[in-house]
Amino acid sequence: MPAGIRFLLDGKVRELDGIDPTWTVLDWLRGEERRCGSKEGCREGDCGACTVVLAELHRGELRYRAVNACILFVPALDGKALLTVESLSSPGEALHPVQAAMVECHASQCGFCTPGFVMSLLALYESEPAPSRERVNEVLAGNLCRCTGYRPIVEAAGRAFERGGGPRLAAHQAALAAQLFAIARTGTLVVEGAGRRLFAPRTADALADLLLEHPEAHILAGGTDVGLQVTKQHRELHTLVSLGAVEELSEAVRTRTHVEIGAAATYTDALAVLSGPFPSLAALVRRIGSQQIRNTGTLVGNVANASPIGDTMPALLALGASAVLRRGADRREIPLDDFFLAYRSTALQRSEFIERIRLPLPRPGLRFATYKVSKRRDQDISAVCGAFAVTLERGRVREARLAFGGMAATPRRAVACEAALLGKPWTEETVASVLPVLDGEFQPLSDMRASAAYRTLVARNLLRRFQAEAT
Amino acid sequence: MTPGDGRTGSAVGRPLRRIDARGKVTGETLFADDLSLPGMLHLKLVRASLPHARILGVETAAARGMEGVRAILTGADFLVPFGILPVSQDEHALCVGKVRFVGDPVAAVVADDELSAEEAAALVEVRYEPLATIASPEEALSTPEPRIHDYGDGGNVHKAVALDFGDVPAALAGADRVFEDLFFYQGNTHLAMEQHATLAYVDPDGLLTIASSTQTPHYLHRAAARVLGLPPARIRVLAPPQGGGFGGKTDPFNHEIVAARAALLTGRPVKIALTREEVFLCHRGRHPVLMRMRTGIDRSGRILGHSVETLLDGGAYGSYGVASTFYTGALETVTYRMDRYRFRGCRTFTNKPPCGPKRGHGTPQPRFGLEVQIDKICEQIGRDPAEWRIENATQPDTLTANWLEIRTTGLVRCLEAVVAASGWRERRGKLGRGRGLGIASSAYMCGAGLPIYFNDMPHSGVQLLLDRGGGVTAFCGSTEVGQGSDNVLALLVAEVLGLLPSDVKVVTGDTSLAPVDLGSYSSRVTLMMGNAAVDAASRARERLAAAAATRLEIPAERVGFGGGKLFDVSDPSRSIVFAQAVQLAEAAGGTVGTTGSYRPPTPKARFKGGGVGPSPAYSYSAAVVEVAVDEATGVVRVVKVWIAHDIGRALNPVAVRGQVEGSVYMGLGEVLMEEQAFCRLPPRLSSALVHRGPSMLDYKSPTSLDMPAVETILVENPEPNGPFGAKEVGQGPLLPIPPAVANAVHDAVGVRVDESPVTPEKVLAALRDPSRRFGPTTFPEVPWPEPVRVAPPWEGKP
């Protein structure tokens, strides 16, 4: 078993041993490698100027995903190929089609964000044959540009695809796949340096054992939140156990009765199974973070983080989701209703982790929608997030589950309001009549995102909107 | 090509690619933070944790003892003050005596690596005696003591100005109707993608070099020489290409000067790269401005008198603030005829990061007020706001009430263009509840008529070097911040010499190698550097034409330039290639190098305070915005923007469109979501006044998903003062966007949000308020000075 992190960069195997496991890929690239094309604009996964692409083998297929290098720890590169803007062309060589289109469309003004945009578009170009304009916008929303107003960049994307030519990197795919196969790891990766250590097991059993052994360890999934703790809050994380390489937890599947999302499944993975049964939830997930964040962040991580403003929790609560928890060899399944105890406090015990979230498929008669209200459409934290699931029988409410984020110290259901709806006709009047009950259930805070009064009013209005839309 | 007028048609008006595009898409362009030298040390600043406090002591022993620490500096090392304006030399590179906002730099640590510098900086202990915090302009007015600075117009007033152009109270008394409104425009910041960085080093021959993210290398050069006590000739300032400026890099900054001193002290290269949080603390962004506007009209709607009072929250230092204060009044008169005009402006110091110039410098705030007030007036008197604007637009070759000289104006054409394109007449008021259209227009300057420090020298200089290989290099101190100034320089030289822009190399942003250009601010570069470039290129052209004329045996007037050749215009088959022409000229008269320079015309405004506002030309913009307002959440979605901009002449129409769209984007960000806001920490954490969210996590700017379709219309109406007729485009098109959005929201749901940003919360509040309005309700008592009285041009002489 080779010690140290092994990954590919420009066709060469790179090995890094004895490094600080919380070293970010961006700092490594800029500081150590002097590859300065990837830029730092925020150091928190917001601006996308640091976007790089990871190529990895997934079920034997190569896939390219854009990620934020600024909050990605170097150990996450293990077993993957890293592509940066420098990987695309050397001086004098022809430009990649997305770069050429960017030049032609005047898609670069100051040029600082440009390499990040190029890499986001590269991942798209190498993965999807003819994305819609909406899809292009969705991909680009994780890259901020302060100069252009985006139109020329979106146009450049269109031009690159129009011109066709297909994936440029396809020619090297077989070789790359063989190289990735060659560096694939079977056992646990251990990275120790600068007084910190990280374990990246490959199996759930190994993960469970490691957590028993190191109950003080911080669990690292996609790292979109833990990364910030290091780069922004300068928190000292001595021991990290990463579950990103546990393949059996990376599955997001639809069974006969449930959608099951594993702890290592990214939002992008989850989207693939959520879109069918839960289009409204899928639409919301598409507004979480950015493409880069969705490519690394996990839905289970969002739940475990237990932030009162996490975007997926109201929907999961409303839909009656449960969490399968594991500690050592012991498993227990608890409803999410019982998971969130207080502000950022959960039912998870020491050494316990969420293995998967189970989401029952909608039964006939279920009406469901989830709404997020934020200043910016994408990549913004909600002021209020509401999710409503109502089952009707002959026009009357048989079951109601109404959940909110941003209204209390945890994501929470409005149980009194739910009870008040039971048995009543599903009408505008009924909803109007229970709104005072709703008001009484929450005492939201006033903070930088919204005032208490606004939150209360919008919570009411979202429920009214749901009734109007879900008749 | 017409010989004589300097035009060849090889570059102007063509949608050519930018000369610097390849390096940007490959990531090869080196920005300041990408620069690195062997033996380089790293610098970190220790920043104040209190908003207002006397410094009792700075304990550096613990930090000094840390491994890898090379030097520690404090205020004692920087006793000479500096500041961008000669009248506001109120900054020290490291604080001397007291700190004035959370983030004010107190000490600096130089270490072998960034992490060591950061860790050592955390060990520097500063002992403070807290002083009362001044959190707002209202507090600044009511709390004259303690003073944040010991200069200014008394107490915590930095600058108070009063200008009367005719008797406005009399005009209002005689008006058919008088309207009074209060507006508030929130502060916001540039958020350039590139965080400021500086690398300073001393050459083997003793030249101190400061490579920095600066839009104004010349001003940094002056400030550094002053503070460091070095002859300017011993300092070289380099401005590498920048990752956006928008006004945020136009001040000389403390970290630049500290890095320079540290390099001198250690003899090693010293680098500092600010974090995003530190960039928020550097700020110099849009001033929050409270406004009171009074406007009197006659029966036809004509403005008889207009009065503007502004109260600016300046933050902790002067910066450009005196100019910013005047700018909140200076351009109020340039769009619509007004018979008399009265301006009162007051900038206060507060314990917050200093405000300064951001795209539109001081003018988007009153523009918001004026354009919204006109919308209200038109609603009250039953006039179509587009028609009113067309009817009342200022005319070419006229003077404004405050003596600004309007030469060309495309305002009416801009208005007509957006009215037609948006279907204003057919669609307005017919879009159904929740949808609406709003209109606004604006004007901006093409460079300030006066430099920042008084002098008689040119504002911009260009030197050309023509080499025997046919190469052309243009040297100019101008600064490429992303707007494309390098491209304009190459383009104009190419146009005169019949070349392509890509044939011209440029050397810019270098105070040692290139003549002075004052910097990338006030939308001055295209016009001023452009005229200097045309001047230099025309002289080169004369020499080449003379040499070619001799060889072709024709009079010099018959020599044409184009396609990399010089030819006989009567018989283009008789030609010589460009390189040969250079060789002939060199043989005939020595090395072919020419210079050109530009100085703007003397302003007509010859009164105290008249220095702010005059410009060689004014650009005009008009915009129609369509919005959809969600009455359940208050969320405003901009559906489409139609914008027309009077560019004079588009040197490169694609680049111009890029600037227009970028301005629209930035205007939308300001009016919909961006806020540089502050709060107090909880009492257990010192209650200090701090930035509410100095990160991109909390400071949101629009993404591609928020951007609506933008239809851009370029109105060309060549400006005699502009190079080949060109005017500015970098700032003006931002101005109509915020008020057009506010006006559209009113059209959509019938409420007035009289302050920016127009957030969902404010829209909902207005919808629930009986007044159907959200906005400020009081304007505090301000001790205005005795006004400078100047009759408008039609009432007398200045």
Coordinates of C-alpha atoms in Angstrom, one line a residue, chain A residues 54-58 60-65 79-81 176 180 295:
Chain A
L54 CA -11.4 16.6 -11.4
A55 CA -11.6 13.6 -13.7
E56 CA -12.4 10.4 -12.1
L57 CA -13.5 6.9 -12.9
H58 CA -17.1 6.3 -11.9
G60 CA -15.7 2.4 -15.3
E61 CA -16.6 5.7 -17.0
L62 CA -14.5 8.8 -16.9
R63 CA -16.4 11.8 -15.6
Y64 CA -15.3 15.5 -15.4
R65 CA -16.5 17.7 -12.6
G79 CA -7.1 8.6 -7.1
K80 CA -8.2 11.4 -9.5
A81 CA -6.8 13.4 -12.3
L176 CA -6.2 8.5 -18.6
L180 CA -6.5 6.2 -13.0
N295 CA -20.2 18.5 -7.3

